[in-house]
Coordinates of C-alpha atoms (C1' of nucleotides) in Angstrom, one line a residue:
Chain I
X16 CA 38.2 30.5 12.9
X17 CA 38.0 30.6 16.6
X18 CA 35.1 28.5 17.5
X19 CA 34.7 24.8 16.7
X20 CA 32.0 25.7 14.1
X21 CA 33.2 28.3 11.7
X22 CA 30.5 30.5 10.2
X23 CA 30.9 28.7 7.0
X24 CA 30.2 25.3 8.6
X25 CA 27.0 26.7 10.1
X26 CA 25.8 28.1 6.8
X27 CA 26.7 25.0 5.0
X28 CA 24.6 23.0 7.5
X29 CA 21.7 25.3 7.1
X30 CA 21.8 25.0 3.4
X31 CA 22.0 21.2 3.5
X32 CA 19.1 21.1 6.0
X33 CA 17.0 23.3 3.8
X34 CA 17.9 21.3 0.7
X35 CA 17.1 18.0 2.3
X36 CA 13.8 19.2 3.5
X37 CA 12.7 20.6 0.1
X38 CA 14.1 17.8 -2.0
X39 CA 12.1 15.4 0.2
X40 CA 8.9 17.5 -0.2
X41 CA 9.0 18.5 -3.9
X42 CA 11.6 16.4 -5.5
X43 CA 14.9 17.5 -7.0
X44 CA 14.0 19.1 -10.2
X45 CA 11.0 21.0 -8.8
X46 CA 13.1 22.5 -6.0
X47 CA 14.8 25.8 -7.0
X48 CA 18.0 27.2 -5.5
X49 CA 16.1 30.3 -4.8
X50 CA 13.8 28.4 -2.4
X51 CA 16.7 26.6 -0.8
X52 CA 18.6 29.9 -0.3
X53 CA 15.6 31.6 1.2
X54 CA 15.0 28.8 3.6
X55 CA 18.6 29.0 4.6
X56 CA 18.4 32.8 5.0
X57 CA 20.5 33.9 2.0
X58 CA 20.5 34.7 -1.7
X59 CA 20.7 32.1 -4.4
X60 CA 24.2 33.2 -5.6
X61 CA 25.6 32.8 -2.1
X62 CA 25.1 29.1 -2.3
X63 CA 27.9 28.8 -4.7
X64 CA 30.4 29.8 -2.1
X65 CA 29.6 26.5 -0.4
X66 CA 28.7 24.2 -3.2
X67 CA 29.9 24.0 -6.8
X68 CA 26.5 23.3 -8.3
X69 CA 23.0 22.1 -7.5
X70 CA 24.0 18.6 -8.4
X71 CA 26.8 18.7 -5.9
X72 CA 24.4 19.9 -3.2
X73 CA 22.1 17.0 -4.1
X74 CA 24.9 14.5 -3.9
X75 CA 25.9 15.6 -0.5
X76 CA 22.3 15.3 0.7
X77 CA 22.0 11.9 -0.7
X78 CA 25.3 10.8 0.8
X79 CA 24.4 12.1 4.3
X80 CA 21.0 10.4 4.2
X81 CA 22.3 7.0 3.3
X82 CA 25.2 7.3 5.7
X83 CA 22.9 8.1 8.6
X84 CA 20.6 5.1 8.1
X85 CA 23.5 2.8 7.5
X86 CA 25.2 3.9 10.7
X87 CA 22.0 3.7 12.7
X88 CA 21.4 0.1 11.7
X89 CA 25.0 -0.8 12.1
X90 CA 25.1 0.6 15.6
X91 CA 21.8 -1.1 16.5
X92 CA 23.6 -4.4 15.9
X93 CA 26.7 -3.5 17.8
X94 CA 24.6 -2.3 20.7
X95 CA 23.0 -5.7 21.1
X96 CA 24.3 -8.3 23.5
X97 CA 26.5 -10.8 21.8
X98 CA 24.0 -13.6 22.5
X99 CA 21.0 -11.9 21.2
X100 CA 18.5 -14.0 19.1
X101 CA 18.3 -13.5 15.4
X102 CA 14.8 -12.2 15.8
X103 CA 16.0 -9.5 18.2
X104 CA 18.7 -8.6 15.7
X105 CA 16.3 -8.2 12.9
X106 CA 13.9 -6.3 15.2
X107 CA 16.6 -3.9 16.2
X108 CA 17.5 -3.3 12.6
X109 CA 13.9 -2.6 11.7
X110 CA 13.5 -0.2 14.5
X111 CA 16.8 1.6 13.6
X112 CA 15.9 1.9 10.0
X113 CA 12.4 3.1 10.7
X114 CA 13.4 5.6 13.4
X115 CA 16.0 7.1 11.2
X116 CA 13.5 7.5 8.4
X117 CA 10.7 9.0 10.4
X118 CA 12.4 11.0 13.2
X119 CA 13.7 14.4 12.0
X120 CA 15.8 12.9 9.2
X121 CA 15.0 14.7 6.0
X122 CA 18.2 13.5 4.6
X123 CA 17.4 9.8 4.7
X124 CA 13.8 10.3 3.6
X125 CA 14.9 12.6 0.8
X126 CA 17.3 9.9 -0.4
X127 CA 14.6 7.3 -0.4
X128 CA 12.0 9.4 -2.0
X129 CA 13.9 11.0 -4.8
X130 CA 16.8 8.7 -5.6
X131 CA 14.9 6.9 -8.4
X132 CA 14.2 10.2 -10.2
X133 CA 17.6 11.8 -9.8
X134 CA 19.9 12.4 -12.8
X135 CA 21.3 9.0 -13.9
X136 CA 24.9 10.2 -13.4
X137 CA 24.2 11.2 -9.8
X138 CA 22.7 7.8 -9.2
X139 CA 25.8 6.1 -10.5
X140 CA 27.9 7.9 -7.9
X141 CA 25.8 6.4 -5.1
X142 CA 25.2 2.8 -6.2
X143 CA 28.2 1.5 -4.3
X144 CA 26.9 3.1 -1.1
X145 CA 23.4 1.7 -1.6
X146 CA 24.8 -1.7 -2.2
X147 CA 26.8 -1.6 1.0
X148 CA 23.6 -0.9 2.9
X149 CA 21.8 -3.7 1.2
X150 CA 24.7 -6.0 2.0
X151 CA 24.3 -5.1 5.7
X152 CA 20.7 -6.3 5.6
X153 CA 21.5 -9.3 3.5
X154 CA 24.1 -10.3 6.1
X155 CA 21.6 -10.1 8.9
X156 CA 19.0 -12.1 7.1
X157 CA 21.4 -14.8 5.8
X158 CA 22.7 -15.4 9.2
X159 CA 19.3 -15.7 10.6
X160 CA 18.2 -18.1 7.9
X161 CA 21.3 -20.3 8.2
X162 CA 20.9 -20.6 11.9
X163 CA 17.3 -21.7 11.5
X164 CA 15.5 -18.7 12.7
X165 CA 14.0 -18.0 9.3
X166 CA 12.3 -20.4 7.0
X167 CA 14.7 -22.0 4.5
X168 CA 12.1 -22.3 1.8
X169 CA 11.8 -18.6 1.1
X170 CA 13.7 -16.4 -1.3
X171 CA 15.4 -14.1 1.2
X172 CA 16.1 -11.5 -1.5
X173 CA 12.4 -11.1 -2.2
X174 CA 11.6 -11.0 1.5
X175 CA 14.2 -8.4 2.1
X176 CA 12.9 -6.2 -0.7
X177 CA 9.3 -6.5 0.5
X178 CA 10.4 -5.6 4.0
X179 CA 12.4 -2.6 2.9
X180 CA 9.5 -1.5 0.8
X181 CA 7.1 -1.7 3.7
X182 CA 9.5 0.3 5.8
X183 CA 10.5 2.9 3.2
X184 CA 7.0 3.5 2.1
X185 CA 6.2 4.8 5.5
X186 CA 7.7 8.1 4.5
X187 CA 4.7 8.5 2.2
X188 CA 2.1 8.1 4.9
X189 CA 3.5 8.4 8.3
X190 CA 2.5 11.5 10.2
X191 CA 3.7 12.1 13.8
X192 CA 1.0 11.7 16.4
X193 CA -1.2 9.1 15.0
X194 CA 0.7 5.8 15.2
X195 CA 3.9 5.5 17.1
X196 CA 7.1 4.5 15.3
X197 CA 7.5 1.7 17.7
X198 CA 4.0 0.4 16.9
X199 CA 4.8 0.3 13.2
X200 CA 8.0 -1.5 13.9
X201 CA 6.2 -4.0 16.1
X202 CA 3.6 -4.7 13.4
X203 CA 6.3 -5.1 10.8
X204 CA 8.1 -7.7 12.9
X205 CA 4.9 -9.5 13.8
X206 CA 4.1 -9.8 10.1
X207 CA 7.6 -10.9 9.3
X208 CA 8.0 -13.5 11.9
X209 CA 4.4 -14.8 12.6
X210 CA 2.1 -13.3 10.1
X211 CA -1.3 -12.1 11.1
X212 CA -3.4 -14.9 9.7
X213 CA -5.5 -17.0 12.1
X214 CA -5.3 -20.8 11.7
X215 CA -8.7 -22.2 11.4
X216 CA -8.3 -25.6 13.1
X217 CA -11.6 -27.0 11.8
X218 CA -10.8 -26.2 8.2
X219 CA -7.0 -26.7 8.3
X220 CA -6.6 -26.4 4.5
X221 CA -6.5 -22.9 3.2
X222 CA -5.6 -23.8 -0.3
X223 CA -8.6 -24.8 -2.2
X224 CA -9.1 -22.7 -5.3
X225 CA -5.5 -21.7 -6.1
X226 CA -6.8 -20.1 -9.2
Chain J
X17 CA -13.6 9.9 -38.6
X18 CA -14.3 6.5 -40.3
X19 CA -12.6 4.1 -38.0
X20 CA -13.4 3.5 -34.4
X21 CA -10.1 5.2 -33.4
X22 CA -9.8 8.6 -34.9
X23 CA -6.3 9.8 -35.7
X24 CA -6.7 12.2 -32.7
X25 CA -7.4 9.3 -30.4
X26 CA -4.3 7.4 -31.6
X27 CA -2.1 10.4 -31.1
X28 CA -3.6 11.2 -27.7
X29 CA -2.9 7.6 -26.6
X30 CA 0.7 7.8 -27.9
X31 CA 1.3 11.0 -26.0
X32 CA -0.2 9.6 -22.8
X33 CA 1.9 6.5 -23.1
X34 CA 5.1 8.5 -23.7
X35 CA 4.2 10.8 -20.8
X36 CA 3.5 8.0 -18.4
X37 CA 6.7 6.3 -19.3
X38 CA 8.9 9.4 -18.8
X39 CA 7.1 10.6 -15.7
X40 CA 7.7 7.3 -14.2
X41 CA 11.4 7.3 -15.1
X42 CA 12.4 10.8 -14.4
X43 CA 9.6 12.4 -12.4
X44 CA 7.3 15.2 -13.5
X45 CA 9.4 18.3 -13.2
X46 CA 12.4 16.7 -14.9
X47 CA 10.4 15.6 -17.9
X48 CA 10.1 18.1 -20.7
X49 CA 7.3 18.4 -23.2
X50 CA 10.0 18.2 -25.9
X51 CA 10.9 14.7 -24.8
X52 CA 7.4 13.6 -24.6
X53 CA 6.6 14.9 -28.0
X54 CA 9.7 13.3 -29.5
X55 CA 8.7 9.9 -28.0
X56 CA 5.3 10.4 -29.4
X57 CA 6.6 11.3 -32.8
X58 CA 5.7 14.9 -33.0
X59 CA 6.7 18.5 -32.0
X60 CA 6.2 20.0 -28.6
X61 CA 3.7 22.5 -29.8
X62 CA 1.5 19.8 -31.3
X63 CA 0.8 18.5 -27.8
X64 CA -1.4 21.5 -27.2
X65 CA -3.9 20.3 -29.7
X66 CA -4.6 17.4 -27.4
X67 CA -3.9 18.8 -24.0
X68 CA -4.3 22.2 -22.5
X69 CA -1.1 22.1 -20.5
X70 CA 1.6 20.0 -19.0
X71 CA -0.4 19.8 -15.8
X72 CA -3.5 18.6 -17.6
X73 CA -1.5 15.9 -19.2
X74 CA -0.1 14.9 -15.8
X75 CA -3.5 14.7 -14.3
X76 CA -4.8 12.4 -17.0
X77 CA -1.8 10.1 -16.5
X78 CA -2.4 10.0 -12.8
X79 CA -6.1 9.4 -13.2
X80 CA -5.6 6.5 -15.7
X81 CA -3.0 4.9 -13.4
X82 CA -5.2 4.9 -10.4
X83 CA -8.2 3.8 -12.3
X84 CA -6.4 0.8 -13.7
X85 CA -5.2 -0.6 -10.5
X86 CA -8.5 0.1 -8.8
X87 CA -10.4 -1.7 -11.5
X88 CA -8.0 -4.6 -11.5
X89 CA -8.4 -5.2 -7.8
X90 CA -12.1 -4.7 -8.0
X91 CA -12.4 -7.3 -10.8
X92 CA -10.2 -9.7 -9.0
X93 CA -12.7 -9.7 -6.2
X94 CA -15.7 -10.1 -8.5
X95 CA -14.0 -12.9 -10.3
X96 CA -13.7 -15.0 -7.1
X97 CA -16.4 -17.6 -6.2
X98 CA -18.8 -16.2 -3.7
X99 CA -17.7 -18.7 -1.0
X100 CA -14.0 -17.9 -1.3
X101 CA -12.0 -17.8 1.8
X102 CA -10.8 -14.4 3.1
X103 CA -7.2 -15.4 2.5
X104 CA -8.0 -16.1 -1.1
X105 CA -9.6 -12.8 -1.4
X106 CA -6.6 -11.0 0.0
X107 CA -4.3 -13.1 -2.1
X108 CA -6.3 -12.2 -5.3
X109 CA -6.1 -8.5 -4.4
X110 CA -2.4 -8.7 -3.8
X111 CA -1.9 -10.4 -7.1
X112 CA -4.0 -7.9 -9.0
X113 CA -2.3 -4.9 -7.5
X114 CA 1.1 -6.2 -8.1
X115 CA 0.4 -7.4 -11.6
X116 CA -1.0 -4.1 -12.6
X117 CA 2.0 -2.3 -11.2
X118 CA 4.6 -4.4 -12.8
X119 CA 3.1 -5.6 -16.1
X120 CA 3.3 -2.9 -18.8
X121 CA 1.5 -0.3 -16.7
X122 CA 3.6 2.8 -16.7
X123 CA 0.5 4.7 -15.7
X124 CA 0.0 3.1 -12.4
X125 CA 3.7 3.0 -11.5
X126 CA 4.0 6.6 -12.6
X127 CA 1.2 7.5 -10.2
X128 CA 2.8 5.6 -7.4
X129 CA 6.3 7.0 -7.9
X130 CA 5.6 10.6 -8.5
X131 CA 2.4 11.4 -6.7
X132 CA 4.1 12.6 -3.6
X133 CA 6.2 15.1 -5.5
X134 CA 3.6 16.5 -7.9
X135 CA 2.3 20.1 -7.5
X136 CA 0.1 20.2 -4.4
X137 CA -2.9 21.5 -6.4
X138 CA -2.7 18.5 -8.6
X139 CA -2.6 16.2 -5.6
X140 CA -5.7 17.7 -4.3
X141 CA -7.6 16.8 -7.4
X142 CA -6.8 13.1 -6.9
X143 CA -7.2 12.6 -3.2
X144 CA -10.7 11.5 -3.5
X145 CA -9.7 8.8 -6.0
X146 CA -6.9 7.6 -3.8
X147 CA -9.2 7.4 -0.8
X148 CA -11.6 5.3 -2.8
X149 CA -8.9 2.9 -3.6
X150 CA -7.8 2.7 0.0
X151 CA -11.4 2.1 1.0
X152 CA -11.5 -0.9 -1.3
X153 CA -8.6 -2.5 0.6
X154 CA -9.9 -1.4 4.0
X155 CA -13.1 -3.2 3.2
X156 CA -11.4 -6.4 2.2
X157 CA -9.3 -6.4 5.4
X158 CA -12.0 -5.5 7.7
X159 CA -14.2 -8.2 6.5
X160 CA -11.4 -10.7 6.9
X161 CA -10.6 -9.6 10.4
X162 CA -14.3 -9.6 11.5
X163 CA -14.8 -13.1 10.3
X164 CA -11.8 -14.3 12.2
X165 CA -9.3 -14.9 9.4
X166 CA -7.0 -12.2 10.6
X167 CA -5.8 -11.5 14.1
X168 CA -8.0 -9.1 16.0
X169 CA -5.1 -7.6 18.0
X170 CA -3.5 -5.8 15.2
X171 CA -4.0 -2.3 13.9
X172 CA -5.3 -3.1 10.5
X173 CA -4.6 0.4 9.2
X174 CA -0.9 -0.1 9.9
X175 CA -0.8 -3.6 8.4
X176 CA -2.5 -2.3 5.3
X177 CA 0.0 0.5 4.9
X178 CA 2.9 -1.8 5.4
X179 CA 1.4 -4.2 2.9
X180 CA 0.8 -1.4 0.3
X181 CA 4.4 -0.2 0.9
X182 CA 5.9 -3.6 0.3
X183 CA 3.9 -3.9 -2.9
X184 CA 4.4 -0.4 -4.2
X185 CA 8.1 -0.4 -3.5
X186 CA 8.5 -3.1 -6.0
X187 CA 8.4 -0.5 -8.8
X188 CA 11.8 0.6 -7.5
X189 CA 13.5 -2.7 -7.7
X190 CA 11.5 -5.2 -9.8
X191 CA 13.1 -6.1 -13.2
X192 CA 11.4 -8.6 -15.5
X193 CA 13.2 -11.9 -15.8
X194 CA 14.6 -12.3 -12.3
X195 CA 11.8 -13.1 -9.9
X196 CA 8.3 -13.7 -11.2
X197 CA 5.5 -11.5 -10.2
X198 CA 3.7 -14.5 -8.9
X199 CA 6.6 -15.4 -6.7
X200 CA 6.6 -11.9 -5.2
X201 CA 2.9 -12.1 -4.5
X202 CA 3.3 -15.5 -2.9
X203 CA 6.1 -14.3 -0.6
X204 CA 4.0 -11.3 0.3
X205 CA 1.0 -13.5 1.2
X206 CA 3.2 -15.9 3.1
X207 CA 4.6 -13.1 5.2
X208 CA 1.2 -11.6 5.7
X209 CA -0.5 -14.8 6.8
X210 CA 2.1 -17.0 8.4
X211 CA 5.3 -15.0 8.6
X212 CA 8.6 -16.6 7.9
X213 CA 9.9 -17.1 11.4
X214 CA 10.6 -20.6 12.6
X215 CA 9.3 -21.7 16.0
X216 CA 12.0 -23.6 17.8
X217 CA 10.1 -25.9 20.3
X218 CA 13.0 -27.8 21.7
X219 CA 15.5 -25.1 22.1
X220 CA 13.4 -22.0 22.5
X221 CA 16.5 -19.8 22.4
X222 CA 18.0 -19.6 18.9
X223 CA 21.1 -17.8 19.8
X224 CA 24.2 -19.9 19.4
X225 CA 27.0 -18.5 17.2
X226 CA 26.1 -15.0 16.7
X227 CA 28.5 -12.4 15.4
Chain H
dA28 C1' 42.4 51.4 13.6
dC29 C1' 44.1 48.8 9.9
dA30 C1' 44.6 44.9 6.9
dT31 C1' 43.4 40.6 5.3
dG32 C1' 40.8 36.8 4.6
dT33 C1' 35.9 35.1 4.7
dT34 C1' 31.1 35.3 3.6
dT35 C1' 27.2 37.3 1.4
dC36 C1' 25.1 40.3 -1.9
dG37 C1' 23.1 41.8 -6.2
dA38 C1' 22.9 42.3 -10.7
dA39 C1' 23.6 40.2 -15.0
dC40 C1' 24.0 36.3 -18.4
dG41 C1' 22.6 32.4 -21.0
dT42 C1' 19.7 28.8 -21.5
dA43 C1' 16.0 25.7 -21.4
dC44 C1' 11.4 25.4 -21.1
dA45 C1' 6.1 25.9 -21.4
dT46 C1' 3.1 28.1 -24.0
dT47 C1' 1.0 30.6 -28.1
dA48 C1' -0.6 31.5 -32.7
dG49 C1' -0.4 31.6 -37.5
dA50 C1' 1.0 28.8 -41.4
dT51 C1' 1.1 24.3 -43.4
dT52 C1' 0.0 19.7 -44.2
dT53 C1' -3.0 15.8 -44.0
dA54 C1' -7.4 13.2 -44.2
dC55 C1' -11.7 12.7 -46.1
dG56 C1' -16.4 13.7 -47.6
dA57 C1' -18.9 15.8 -51.5
Chain E
dT2 C1' -11.0 17.2 -57.8
dC3 C1' -12.1 20.3 -54.6
dG4 C1' -13.1 22.1 -50.0
dT5 C1' -13.2 21.8 -45.3
dA6 C1' -12.0 20.4 -41.0
dA7 C1' -8.5 18.0 -38.3
dA8 C1' -3.9 17.5 -37.0
dT9 C1' 0.8 19.0 -37.0
dC10 C1' 4.5 22.2 -37.7
dT11 C1' 7.4 26.2 -37.1
dA12 C1' 8.9 30.1 -35.1
dA13 C1' 8.4 33.3 -31.7
dT14 C1' 7.6 34.9 -26.8
dG15 C1' 8.1 35.3 -22.0
dT16 C1' 9.8 33.6 -18.0
dA17 C1' 12.1 31.0 -14.5
dC18 C1' 16.1 29.1 -13.4
dG19 C1' 21.2 27.8 -12.7
dT20 C1' 25.2 30.0 -12.7
dT21 C1' 28.9 33.7 -12.7
dC22 C1' 31.4 37.5 -10.9
dG23 C1' 32.8 41.8 -9.0
dA24 C1' 31.4 44.6 -5.2
dA25 C1' 30.0 45.0 -0.5
dA26 C1' 29.7 43.6 4.2
dC27 C1' 31.6 41.0 7.9
dA28 C1' 34.9 38.9 10.9
dT29 C1' 39.4 38.5 12.9
dG30 C1' 44.3 38.9 14.1
dT31 C1' 47.8 42.6 14.8

DNA sequence: ACATGTTTCGAACGTACATTAGATTTACGA
DNA sequence: TCGTAAATCTAATGTACGTTCGAAACATGT
C-alpha cells in the first residue's frame, strides 16, 4: 500500500463507475454482475472481494449519487455572497442540481432513475438521506417565501415537487450538444419566477370558462 | 361466447391490470410472471394462453398506457369551445395528462416509469407512438406562441420538456388524499403562465436577512 | 529470492425464472 | 346428456444469474 490509491481502491472505483452507468441505463434488476464485471475489466466472482452482494453495491451507488447532488447544492449556497437575493439562491440551487445530474454523474442520475423500483428494503435504508436533501430545498424555498420573494398564496410543497420533477426528468431526455445545461436552468428559473405567459392588456381577464 | 365479454377477454384484462400494476411498482425485470399470474388469479403457465411472452405482455401494457393519455389529452382539446383561449387549451391538456396519470391508471404511469429501462428492442416499437404524443403537445404550444399567448423568446422545446417532467414526476410522489390533482394542475399552470416570483417595486433588492 | 498479504480467476452450486406441452377442467351448444 | 372447444393447470426443461470458494497470479516488504 505505497501509493495513496491502493489497487483495491482503483478497482472498487471502476466497479462502482460501471455499476452506476449500467444501473442508470437498464435499471437494477436488468443489470447483471457479469456485465458490471466485464465493464470493470474483471470476472463476476471478483466483485465479491470488494462488495458483499449486488444489493450492497447498489446501496453504495445510490448513496454516492445522493451525496453528490446534496453536496453540490449545499456548496452552491455557501459559495454565494451573503447578501444574495433569494432568486439568486434558488437559481444557484437549480443550476447545481441540474449540472450534477447531467454532467458525467451516472451516480446521481442512476439514483433518480431507479430508486422507485429498487427493493423496498434498500429504499428504506436511503429514506433519511433523501429527506435530508428535500429539507435542504424546503429551507431555501421557505426562506424565500417568508421574505416575500415568492408568492405567499402557493403551496410551496407542490411547487417544489413540480420543480424537482422538471429538473429530474431531464435525465430522460437531455442529450449533450443540443441544448446547454445553462439554457435549461435559465428556462426553469424563468418559468418559476415569471412564467412564460403574455399578458394581453386588451383582454385582461384570462379566466372565462373555468370548466 | 354468449356475453359481450368472453371469459378470455376478462382474464386478459385481469392479467394486463395486474401486469401494469406490478410493472409500475417494481419495474419490468423485477416483476415475475408468477407474481402477475397470482395477482390475476391463475398459474404462470396459463398466461401463455393469452400472451406469447413476457415481452409481448409488456408491449401491450406500454401501448395501452400511451394510448390512454394521448386520447385523454386529445379529447380535452376537442371538448373545449372553439373560441377558447390558448391558456385554457394548455390548462385543459395539463389537467387531462395529470388526471390520466394519477387516477387509477397504472398503464400510463407504468409506461412513464419504466419505459427508459425496458429492453431497447421494445422501446423501438413504441417510439413512433411517443413521438405522436409529443407532437400533440408541440402543436398546442406552437399555436399558443404564434398567437402571442406565450413569450416568443423562449425555447418551446425546453419548456415543453420541463413541463412534461414536472407532470410525469408526480407519479413518484403523488399520494391520493394529500393534495388534489386539481391543485397540482393549478400550481403547474400558475408557474407556467405567471411564475410565482414577487416583483418588488419599491425595494428592488429583496436581500435583507439572508443566511 | 523468499514470504506474506492482496487481488483476481475459474469453476461449480443452487435457485429462480421464462417457457413449453400434455393433461385436466370448465363452459356451452346440440 | 354428450361432445367439443376454450381456458387453466401441472410438471418438466433449460437457462441465466447471484454467489461461493479454493487455486492462481500479483504485489510488496525483507
